[in-house]
Coordinates of C-alpha atoms in Angstrom, one line a residue:
Chain A
M19 CA -40.3 -5.9 23.7
V20 CA -39.1 -3.8 26.6
L21 CA -35.7 -3.6 25.0
R22 CA -37.2 -2.5 21.7
K23 CA -39.1 0.3 23.5
A24 CA -36.0 1.3 25.5
R25 CA -33.9 1.4 22.3
R26 CA -36.5 3.5 20.5
L27 CA -36.5 5.9 23.4
L28 CA -32.7 6.1 23.5
F29 CA -32.7 6.7 19.8
S30 CA -35.1 9.6 20.2
L31 CA -33.1 11.1 23.1
A32 CA -29.8 10.8 21.2
S33 CA -31.3 12.4 18.1
L34 CA -32.8 15.2 20.2
Y35 CA -29.5 15.8 22.0
L36 CA -27.6 16.1 18.7
L37 CA -30.2 18.3 17.1
V38 CA -30.0 20.7 20.1
L39 CA -26.2 20.6 20.0
V40 CA -26.2 21.5 16.2
A41 CA -28.7 24.3 16.8
L42 CA -26.8 25.7 19.7
A43 CA -23.5 25.4 17.8
I44 CA -24.9 27.4 14.8
A45 CA -26.6 29.9 17.1
A46 CA -23.7 30.2 19.6
P47 CA -23.1 34.0 19.1
R48 CA -26.8 34.7 19.6
V49 CA -27.3 32.4 22.5
S50 CA -24.4 33.5 24.6
P51 CA -23.7 37.1 25.7
Y52 CA -20.0 36.2 26.2
S53 CA -17.1 35.9 23.9
P54 CA -15.4 32.5 23.8
T55 CA -11.9 34.0 23.7
E56 CA -12.0 37.3 25.5
Q57 CA -10.2 37.1 28.9
F58 CA -11.5 38.7 32.1
L59 CA -8.8 38.2 34.7
D60 CA -11.1 39.6 37.4
R61 CA -13.5 36.8 36.8
R62 CA -11.2 33.8 37.1
F63 CA -12.4 30.5 38.6
H64 CA -16.0 31.6 39.3
A65 CA -18.0 28.6 40.4
P66 CA -21.2 27.9 38.5
G67 CA -23.8 30.5 39.3
P68 CA -26.5 32.8 37.8
A69 CA -24.0 34.9 35.8
N70 CA -22.0 31.9 34.4
F71 CA -24.2 28.8 34.5
L72 CA -21.2 26.4 34.3
G73 CA -18.6 28.7 35.9
T74 CA -15.6 30.4 34.4
D75 CA -12.1 29.1 33.6
N76 CA -8.5 30.2 34.4
F77 CA -8.8 33.2 32.1
G78 CA -12.3 34.2 33.4
R79 CA -13.9 32.9 30.2
D80 CA -17.5 31.5 30.4
I81 CA -17.4 27.7 30.3
L82 CA -20.8 27.3 28.8
T83 CA -19.9 29.7 26.0
R84 CA -16.7 27.8 25.3
I85 CA -18.5 24.5 25.3
L86 CA -20.9 25.9 22.7
Y87 CA -18.1 27.1 20.5
G88 CA -16.2 23.9 21.1
S89 CA -19.2 22.0 19.7
R90 CA -18.6 23.8 16.5
S91 CA -15.1 22.4 16.3
A92 CA -16.3 18.9 17.2
L93 CA -19.1 18.9 14.6
V94 CA -17.0 20.4 11.8
V95 CA -14.2 17.8 12.5
G96 CA -16.8 15.0 12.5
I97 CA -18.4 16.1 9.2
V98 CA -15.2 16.7 7.3
T99 CA -13.6 13.5 8.7
V100 CA -16.6 11.4 7.7
S101 CA -16.7 13.0 4.2
V102 CA -13.0 12.6 3.5
A103 CA -13.0 9.0 4.8
L104 CA -16.2 8.1 2.8
L105 CA -14.8 9.5 -0.4
L106 CA -11.3 8.0 0.0
G107 CA -12.5 4.7 1.4
G108 CA -15.4 4.5 -1.0
A109 CA -13.1 5.0 -4.0
V110 CA -10.6 2.4 -2.7
G111 CA -13.4 0.0 -1.7
L112 CA -15.3 0.1 -5.0
T113 CA -12.1 -0.2 -7.0
A114 CA -11.0 -3.2 -4.9
G115 CA -14.5 -4.8 -5.2
M116 CA -14.9 -4.3 -8.9
G117 CA -11.3 -4.5 -10.1
P118 CA -9.0 -7.5 -10.7
P119 CA -8.2 -9.7 -7.8
A120 CA -4.5 -8.7 -7.7
L121 CA -5.4 -5.1 -7.3
D122 CA -7.9 -6.1 -4.7
S123 CA -5.3 -7.9 -2.6
A124 CA -2.8 -5.1 -2.9
L125 CA -5.3 -2.4 -1.8
M126 CA -6.6 -4.5 1.1
L127 CA -3.1 -5.3 2.3
L128 CA -2.4 -1.5 2.4
M129 CA -5.7 -0.8 4.1
D130 CA -5.1 -3.6 6.7
S131 CA -1.7 -2.2 7.5
V132 CA -3.1 1.2 8.3
L133 CA -6.0 -0.4 10.3
S134 CA -3.5 -2.5 12.3
F135 CA -2.0 0.7 13.7
P136 CA -3.3 2.5 16.8
T137 CA -5.5 5.4 15.5
I138 CA -4.3 7.9 18.0
L139 CA -0.7 7.3 17.4
L140 CA -1.0 7.6 13.6
A141 CA -3.0 10.8 14.1
I142 CA -0.4 12.3 16.4
T143 CA 2.4 11.4 13.9
I144 CA 0.6 12.9 10.9
V145 CA -0.3 16.0 12.7
S146 CA 3.1 16.5 14.2
F147 CA 4.6 16.6 10.7
M148 CA 1.9 18.6 9.0
G149 CA 1.7 21.2 11.8
Y150 CA -1.1 21.6 14.3
G151 CA -4.5 23.0 13.7
L152 CA -8.1 22.3 12.7
V153 CA -7.4 21.6 9.0
Q154 CA -4.5 19.2 9.7
V155 CA -6.6 17.3 12.3
M156 CA -9.5 16.8 9.9
L157 CA -7.2 15.7 7.1
A158 CA -5.3 13.3 9.3
L159 CA -8.5 11.8 10.7
G160 CA -10.1 11.5 7.3
I161 CA -7.1 9.5 6.0
I162 CA -6.9 7.3 9.0
S163 CA -10.7 6.6 9.0
S164 CA -10.8 5.6 5.4
P165 CA -9.6 2.0 5.6
I166 CA -12.6 0.9 7.6
F167 CA -14.9 2.3 4.9
A168 CA -12.8 0.7 2.2
R169 CA -13.0 -2.7 3.9
L170 CA -16.8 -2.4 4.4
I171 CA -17.6 -1.1 0.9
R172 CA -15.3 -3.7 -0.7
A173 CA -17.0 -6.6 1.2
E174 CA -20.5 -5.3 0.4
T175 CA -19.5 -4.8 -3.3
L176 CA -18.1 -8.3 -3.6
S177 CA -21.3 -9.9 -2.2
I178 CA -23.7 -7.8 -4.2
K179 CA -21.7 -8.2 -7.5
T180 CA -22.8 -11.8 -7.8
E181 CA -26.5 -11.0 -7.4
G182 CA -28.8 -11.9 -10.3
Y183 CA -29.9 -8.3 -11.0
I184 CA -26.3 -7.2 -11.5
E185 CA -25.7 -10.0 -13.9
A186 CA -28.9 -9.1 -15.7
A187 CA -27.8 -5.5 -16.0
R188 CA -24.4 -6.6 -17.3
A189 CA -26.1 -8.9 -19.8
L190 CA -28.1 -5.9 -21.0
G191 CA -24.8 -4.1 -21.7
T192 CA -24.7 -1.7 -18.7
G193 CA -21.2 -0.4 -18.2
P194 CA -19.3 -0.9 -14.9
V195 CA -19.6 2.8 -13.9
K196 CA -23.3 2.8 -14.3
I197 CA -23.6 -0.5 -12.4
V198 CA -21.6 1.0 -9.5
F199 CA -23.7 4.2 -9.3
R200 CA -27.1 2.7 -10.2
H201 CA -27.0 -0.6 -8.5
I202 CA -24.1 -1.1 -6.0
I203 CA -24.0 2.3 -4.2
P204 CA -27.8 2.4 -3.4
N205 CA -27.6 -1.2 -2.0
I206 CA -24.7 -0.6 0.3
M207 CA -25.9 2.7 1.7
S208 CA -27.5 1.3 4.8
K209 CA -24.4 -0.2 6.2
V210 CA -22.3 2.8 5.1
I211 CA -24.6 5.1 7.0
V212 CA -24.2 3.1 10.2
Q213 CA -20.4 3.3 9.8
C214 CA -20.6 7.1 9.2
S215 CA -22.3 7.5 12.6
L216 CA -19.6 5.4 14.4
T217 CA -16.8 7.1 12.6
F218 CA -18.3 10.5 13.5
A219 CA -18.2 9.5 17.2
Q220 CA -14.6 8.3 16.8
A221 CA -13.5 11.5 15.1
V222 CA -15.0 13.6 17.9
V223 CA -13.0 11.6 20.5
V224 CA -9.7 11.7 18.6
E225 CA -10.0 15.4 17.9
S226 CA -10.5 16.1 21.6
S227 CA -7.7 13.7 22.5
L228 CA -5.3 15.5 20.1
S229 CA -6.4 18.9 21.4
F230 CA -6.0 17.6 25.0
L231 CA -2.4 16.6 24.1
G232 CA -1.8 20.1 22.6
V233 CA -1.3 18.9 19.0
G234 CA -4.9 19.5 17.8
I235 CA -6.9 22.7 17.7
Q236 CA -4.8 25.5 19.1
P237 CA -5.7 28.1 21.7
P238 CA -7.4 30.5 22.0
A239 CA -9.9 28.6 19.7
A240 CA -12.5 26.6 21.7
S241 CA -12.4 22.8 21.7
W242 CA -13.6 20.4 24.3
G243 CA -10.2 18.6 24.4
L244 CA -8.4 21.9 24.8
M245 CA -10.7 22.9 27.7
L246 CA -9.9 19.6 29.4
K247 CA -6.2 20.3 28.9
D248 CA -6.6 23.6 30.8
A249 CA -8.8 22.0 33.4
R250 CA -6.1 19.3 34.2
N251 CA -4.0 22.1 35.8
Y252 CA -6.8 23.4 38.0
L253 CA -8.6 20.3 39.3
V254 CA -8.4 21.5 42.9
Q255 CA -9.5 25.1 42.3
A256 CA -12.1 24.6 39.6
P257 CA -13.4 21.0 39.1
W258 CA -16.3 22.4 36.9
M259 CA -13.7 23.2 34.3
A260 CA -13.1 19.4 33.9
I261 CA -16.6 18.1 34.4
Y262 CA -18.8 19.9 31.9
P263 CA -16.7 19.8 28.7
G264 CA -16.1 16.1 29.3
L265 CA -19.8 15.5 29.9
C266 CA -20.7 17.1 26.6
L267 CA -18.0 15.1 24.8
A268 CA -19.2 11.8 26.3
L269 CA -22.9 12.5 25.6
T270 CA -22.1 13.4 22.0
V271 CA -20.1 10.2 21.5
L272 CA -22.8 8.2 23.3
S273 CA -25.5 9.7 21.0
F274 CA -23.7 8.8 17.8
N275 CA -23.0 5.3 19.0
I276 CA -26.7 4.8 20.0
I277 CA -27.8 6.1 16.6
G278 CA -25.3 3.9 14.8
D279 CA -26.5 0.8 16.8
S280 CA -30.2 1.6 16.3
L281 CA -29.8 2.1 12.6
S282 CA -27.8 -1.1 12.3
E283 CA -30.6 -2.9 14.0
Q284 CA -33.2 -1.2 11.9
F285 CA -31.4 -2.2 8.6
N286 CA -30.5 -5.7 9.7
P287 CA -32.8 -6.9 12.5
R288 CA -31.4 -10.4 12.5
L289 CA -27.8 -9.3 13.1
N290 CA -28.5 -7.6 16.4
D291 CA -30.9 -10.3 17.7
S292 CA -28.3 -11.6 20.2
Chain B
M22 CA -1.9 -26.8 7.5
S23 CA 0.6 -27.8 10.2
F24 CA 1.4 -25.5 13.0
I25 CA 4.8 -24.7 11.5
Q26 CA 3.3 -23.8 8.2
Y27 CA 0.7 -21.6 9.8
A28 CA 3.4 -19.9 12.0
A29 CA 5.6 -19.3 9.0
K30 CA 2.8 -17.9 7.0
R31 CA 1.8 -15.6 9.8
L32 CA 5.5 -14.6 10.3
L33 CA 5.6 -13.6 6.6
R34 CA 2.6 -11.5 7.0
L35 CA 4.1 -9.8 10.1
I36 CA 7.2 -8.9 8.1
L37 CA 5.1 -7.6 5.2
T38 CA 2.9 -5.5 7.5
L39 CA 6.0 -4.1 9.2
F40 CA 7.5 -3.2 5.9
I41 CA 4.3 -1.5 4.7
I42 CA 3.9 0.3 8.0
S43 CA 7.5 1.5 7.9
T44 CA 7.0 2.7 4.3
I45 CA 3.8 4.6 5.3
I46 CA 5.6 6.2 8.3
F47 CA 8.5 7.2 6.0
F48 CA 6.2 8.8 3.5
V49 CA 4.2 10.6 6.2
I50 CA 7.5 11.9 7.6
R51 CA 9.3 12.8 4.4
V52 CA 6.7 13.5 1.8
I53 CA 4.1 15.5 3.7
P54 CA 4.5 19.2 2.9
G55 CA 6.7 21.0 5.4
D56 CA 10.5 21.0 5.8
P57 CA 11.6 19.8 9.2
A58 CA 14.7 22.0 8.8
L59 CA 12.6 25.1 8.4
I60 CA 10.5 24.2 11.5
I61 CA 13.6 23.5 13.6
G62 CA 15.5 26.5 12.3
G63 CA 12.6 28.9 12.9
V64 CA 11.9 32.1 11.0
D65 CA 15.2 33.8 11.9
A66 CA 17.4 31.1 10.5
S67 CA 19.7 32.0 7.6
P68 CA 19.7 29.8 4.4
S69 CA 23.1 28.4 5.4
D70 CA 21.7 27.4 8.9
I71 CA 18.8 25.7 7.2
Q72 CA 21.2 23.8 4.9
A73 CA 23.3 22.7 7.9
I74 CA 20.2 21.3 9.6
R75 CA 19.2 19.5 6.4
T76 CA 22.6 17.9 6.2
K77 CA 22.4 16.9 9.8
L78 CA 19.0 15.3 9.3
G79 CA 20.0 13.9 6.0
T80 CA 17.0 15.5 4.3
D81 CA 19.1 17.0 1.5
R82 CA 19.9 13.6 0.0
P83 CA 17.8 11.9 -2.7
L84 CA 14.5 10.4 -1.4
S85 CA 15.4 6.9 -2.5
A86 CA 18.7 7.0 -0.5
Q87 CA 16.8 8.3 2.6
Y88 CA 14.2 5.5 2.2
A89 CA 16.9 2.8 2.0
E90 CA 18.6 4.2 5.0
F91 CA 15.3 4.4 6.9
L92 CA 14.5 0.8 6.3
W93 CA 18.0 -0.2 7.3
S94 CA 17.6 1.7 10.6
V95 CA 14.3 0.0 11.2
L96 CA 15.9 -3.4 10.7
H97 CA 18.6 -2.5 13.2
L98 CA 16.3 -0.8 15.6
D99 CA 18.8 2.1 15.4
F100 CA 17.1 5.4 15.0
G101 CA 20.0 7.7 15.5
H102 CA 20.4 10.3 18.2
S103 CA 18.0 12.7 19.8
M104 CA 18.5 16.2 18.4
I105 CA 17.9 17.8 21.8
S106 CA 19.8 15.6 24.3
G107 CA 22.1 13.9 21.9
E108 CA 21.4 10.5 23.5
P109 CA 20.7 7.4 21.3
V110 CA 17.0 7.3 20.5
R111 CA 16.9 3.6 21.2
S112 CA 18.2 3.9 24.8
L113 CA 15.8 6.8 25.5
I114 CA 12.9 4.6 24.3
L115 CA 14.0 1.5 26.2
Q116 CA 14.4 3.6 29.4
R117 CA 10.8 4.8 29.3
F118 CA 9.1 1.7 27.8
P119 CA 8.8 -0.5 31.0
L120 CA 6.4 2.0 32.7
T121 CA 4.2 2.2 29.6
L122 CA 4.3 -1.6 29.3
T123 CA 3.4 -2.1 32.9
L124 CA 0.5 0.4 32.5
A125 CA -0.8 -1.4 29.4
V126 CA -0.5 -4.9 31.1
L127 CA -2.4 -3.6 34.2
G128 CA -5.0 -2.0 32.0
L129 CA -5.5 -5.2 30.0
L130 CA -5.8 -7.2 33.3
I131 CA -8.4 -4.8 34.7
G132 CA -10.2 -4.9 31.4
I133 CA -10.3 -8.7 31.3
L134 CA -11.2 -9.0 35.0
I135 CA -14.2 -6.8 34.4
A136 CA -15.3 -7.9 31.0
I137 CA -15.2 -11.6 31.1
P138 CA -17.3 -12.2 34.3
V139 CA -19.8 -9.6 33.3
G140 CA -19.9 -10.7 29.7
V141 CA -20.4 -14.4 30.7
L142 CA -23.1 -13.5 33.2
S143 CA -24.9 -11.3 30.6
A144 CA -24.8 -14.1 28.1
V145 CA -26.1 -16.8 30.6
K146 CA -28.8 -14.6 32.0
R147 CA -29.8 -12.9 28.7
W148 CA -32.3 -10.1 28.9
S149 CA -32.1 -10.1 32.7
G150 CA -31.3 -7.1 34.9
W151 CA -27.7 -8.2 34.8
D152 CA -27.6 -8.2 31.1
Y153 CA -29.1 -4.7 30.9
L154 CA -26.6 -3.5 33.4
G155 CA -23.8 -5.0 31.3
L156 CA -25.2 -3.3 28.2
V157 CA -25.4 0.1 29.9
F158 CA -21.8 -0.4 31.2
S159 CA -20.5 -1.2 27.7
Q160 CA -22.3 1.7 26.1
L161 CA -20.9 4.1 28.7
G162 CA -17.5 2.6 28.6
M163 CA -17.3 3.1 24.8
A164 CA -18.6 6.7 25.1
I165 CA -16.5 8.0 27.9
P166 CA -13.0 8.8 26.6
S167 CA -10.3 7.3 28.8
F168 CA -8.6 10.6 29.5
W169 CA -11.8 12.2 30.8
L170 CA -12.4 9.1 32.9
G171 CA -8.9 9.6 34.3
I172 CA -9.7 13.2 35.2
L173 CA -12.9 12.2 36.9
L174 CA -11.1 9.5 38.9
L175 CA -8.6 12.1 40.0
L176 CA -11.3 14.5 41.0
L177 CA -13.0 11.7 43.0
L178 CA -10.2 9.6 44.4
A179 CA -7.3 12.1 44.6
I180 CA -9.0 15.3 45.5
K181 CA -12.4 14.6 47.1
F182 CA -11.2 11.5 48.8
P183 CA -7.4 11.7 48.7
V184 CA -6.6 8.0 48.5
F185 CA -4.3 8.2 45.4
P186 CA -1.6 10.8 44.5
L187 CA -2.5 13.6 42.1
F188 CA 0.8 13.5 40.1
G189 CA 3.8 11.3 39.6
A190 CA 4.9 7.7 39.5
D191 CA 6.7 7.0 42.7
S192 CA 5.1 3.8 43.6
F193 CA 2.8 1.1 42.4
I194 CA -0.2 2.8 43.9
S195 CA 0.2 5.7 41.5
L196 CA -0.4 3.3 38.6
V197 CA -3.8 2.2 39.9
L198 CA -5.9 5.1 38.6
P199 CA -4.2 5.3 35.2
A200 CA -4.6 1.5 34.7
L201 CA -8.2 1.8 35.8
S202 CA -8.9 4.6 33.3
L203 CA -7.4 2.5 30.5
G204 CA -8.9 -0.8 31.5
V205 CA -12.5 0.4 32.0
A206 CA -12.7 2.0 28.6
R207 CA -11.5 -1.0 26.7
A208 CA -13.4 -3.5 29.0
A209 CA -16.5 -2.3 27.2
I210 CA -15.2 -3.7 23.9
I211 CA -14.0 -7.0 25.4
L212 CA -17.3 -7.4 27.2
R213 CA -19.3 -7.1 24.0
H214 CA -17.2 -9.8 22.4
T215 CA -17.3 -12.1 25.4
R216 CA -21.1 -11.8 25.5
A217 CA -21.5 -12.5 21.8
S218 CA -19.1 -15.4 21.8
M219 CA -20.7 -17.0 24.9
I220 CA -24.2 -16.7 23.4
E221 CA -23.0 -18.3 20.2
E222 CA -21.4 -21.1 22.1
L223 CA -24.5 -21.8 24.2
S224 CA -26.6 -22.2 21.1
K225 CA -24.4 -24.9 19.6
E226 CA -25.5 -28.5 19.2
Y227 CA -23.0 -30.0 21.6
V228 CA -24.7 -27.9 24.4
I229 CA -28.0 -29.4 23.5
A230 CA -26.5 -32.8 23.4
A231 CA -24.9 -32.2 26.9
R232 CA -28.3 -31.1 28.2
A233 CA -30.0 -34.2 26.7
K234 CA -27.4 -36.3 28.4
G235 CA -28.5 -34.8 31.7
L236 CA -25.3 -32.9 32.6
P237 CA -25.9 -30.2 35.2
E238 CA -26.4 -26.7 33.6
S239 CA -23.4 -25.3 35.5
V240 CA -21.1 -27.9 34.1
I241 CA -22.4 -27.2 30.6
R242 CA -22.0 -23.5 30.9
Y243 CA -18.8 -23.1 32.8
K244 CA -16.9 -26.2 31.9
H245 CA -17.8 -26.7 28.2
A246 CA -19.2 -23.5 26.7
L247 CA -17.0 -21.1 28.6
K248 CA -13.8 -22.8 27.5
N249 CA -14.8 -22.5 23.9
A250 CA -16.2 -19.0 24.2
L251 CA -13.0 -17.7 25.6
L252 CA -10.8 -18.8 22.7
P253 CA -11.6 -15.9 20.4
I254 CA -11.1 -13.5 23.3
I255 CA -7.4 -14.2 23.0
T256 CA -7.3 -12.4 19.6
I257 CA -9.4 -9.6 20.9
A258 CA -7.2 -9.2 24.0
G259 CA -4.1 -9.0 21.7
I260 CA -5.7 -6.2 19.7
E261 CA -6.9 -4.4 22.8
F262 CA -3.4 -4.6 24.3
G263 CA -2.1 -2.7 21.3
Y264 CA -4.8 -0.1 21.8
M265 CA -3.8 0.2 25.5
L266 CA -0.3 1.1 24.4
G267 CA -1.7 3.8 22.2
G268 CA -4.1 5.0 24.9
A269 CA -1.2 5.0 27.4
I270 CA 0.2 8.1 25.5
I271 CA -2.8 10.2 26.6
I272 CA -3.2 8.6 30.0
E273 CA 0.4 9.3 30.9
Q274 CA -0.3 13.0 30.1
V275 CA -3.3 13.0 32.4
F276 CA -1.4 11.5 35.3
S277 CA 2.0 13.0 34.6
L278 CA 3.7 9.6 34.3
P279 CA 7.1 9.6 32.7
G280 CA 6.5 6.8 30.2
L281 CA 7.0 6.4 26.5
G282 CA 4.0 8.5 25.7
R283 CA 5.4 11.5 27.5
L284 CA 8.7 11.0 25.8
F285 CA 7.0 10.9 22.4
L286 CA 4.9 14.0 23.2
Y287 CA 8.0 16.0 24.3
A288 CA 9.7 14.9 21.1
I289 CA 6.8 16.3 19.2
Y290 CA 6.7 19.6 21.1
Q291 CA 10.4 20.1 20.6
R292 CA 10.4 18.9 17.0
D293 CA 12.9 16.2 17.8
F294 CA 12.4 14.4 14.5
P295 CA 14.7 11.3 15.0
L296 CA 13.0 10.6 18.4
I297 CA 9.5 11.0 16.9
Q298 CA 10.4 8.6 14.0
G299 CA 12.0 6.1 16.4
G300 CA 9.0 6.3 18.8
V301 CA 6.4 5.6 16.1
V302 CA 8.4 2.8 14.5
F303 CA 9.0 1.2 17.9
I304 CA 5.3 1.3 18.9
A305 CA 4.4 -0.1 15.5
I306 CA 6.8 -3.0 15.9
V307 CA 5.6 -3.8 19.5
F308 CA 1.9 -3.5 18.3
S309 CA 2.5 -5.9 15.4
L310 CA 4.4 -8.3 17.6
V311 CA 1.7 -8.5 20.2
N312 CA -0.9 -9.3 17.5
F313 CA 1.4 -11.9 16.0
V314 CA 1.8 -13.6 19.4
A315 CA -1.9 -13.5 20.0
D316 CA -2.6 -15.1 16.6
I317 CA 0.0 -17.8 17.3
L318 CA -1.4 -18.5 20.7
Y319 CA -4.9 -18.7 19.2
S320 CA -3.8 -21.2 16.6
I321 CA -2.4 -23.4 19.4
V322 CA -5.6 -23.4 21.5
N323 CA -7.8 -23.6 18.4
P324 CA -6.1 -25.6 15.6
K325 CA -9.2 -25.2 13.4
I326 CA -8.1 -21.6 12.5
R327 CA -5.1 -23.0 10.6
L328 CA -7.5 -24.5 8.0
E329 CA -9.1 -21.1 7.1

């Protein structure tokens, strides 16, 4: 019981954090008096204080402002990645689940091969050949994240396909397309939503990792990973450059993970009983 | 299915996976829009310069010929020469690999040393303070990216309390923080699996039978249940080891370690395409081999899996 209450509280806190983050990301130009990219060389390495709540960086830019603009990058990458992965993985998963077994095996073998490869490495490789930047990162992440959706949606489709109501619909002459959209998709949504939340978290981490390595979002644009890349060179002078963007990143990932876990428990209470 | 049959089947799958991965890598490299020759040549290059680079890279030949040659090079582990230094890609990779491998092994060890005791304790004392602590740790471990954890460790243990060096890989001690950053992040995942596996084991009938027989609880838990619970962890550890190799790329950048990851990143910065290609294929092969070995080991300790 205590655990259930704690989980509910965590779920509320996580949702609240993400809502505030989205609101601040949208309202960033109104909230902050500073520009995220304009450099003030006379204000370099200012410690956190009344003028700059979280301090300034090696170009005299306000850290808080850059974190807010960085959240735009993170959220956009998350949304586009999840959408691409869902569409691509959904198409493959539904085809594999509804199609002939040979096609199913072939598609799953392909998906497993991609899944069996370290995400970050595949992302770096794709991005290094497509060129760096926001669009490339989102496309690469979307493609890489699709196999997990394909696997999930295929498995769910296969198990639902044999249910009585599907057979009844088929007996009544309902076509496969209508069965997919009317009966299968609504019934697999709960698990797909949970996966969306977890994939969103992963996308945010991989985007910041790529930007940290210098092959993701390019300067002077703001990204949490890019801020940490700069911070690495000034750990002694300006530790605040490294602490706050990373904290924001970790809290965002934590929130999406908590929401994913809570939803998964909500939809399937028995599964998470252990 | 006998062990030989299982191993042969698994080997066949390994070869198939490697073939598919090589094909995916080839298409990512060759078919994705963007001509490497244009990127290498830059905006000032004349058409004849571009053509010369294409000939050097072999990108002016038909795609099928390039594909055949690529597969051949993967089979031979011969990825040509670096475009920057002219050295063979294979020897460049083999020079740098030991450091990355050491880092991944240390990371895995740290991960296991944290995850298994905490996971077992969490499972045995379910819903106790210990268990909550374990749950909090695993949530935090999954949320904190390893490269930020590395930076935090540097701030704390190299700057605030200068116990460890800020840069470089001169001695074993400089590998402690990188391995810790890698290990703690992945420990969270291993911990979750250990806990779930142990809980499942403790609910099985043989545990009830052992209790009915009057065996001491400690013998039931740590002699019988633990042994069975740890079996699936072998597979998990294999997968996690692969992720350590991937994660090492970022961690080497945080700690300025001259491993495979740094080599790979420099190859990307300098557009050294043969080196990038070789690096990806090499890591893919190592990754698949590790998973193969883990599966084979698992089938030895748990023969039941061969029936599935």
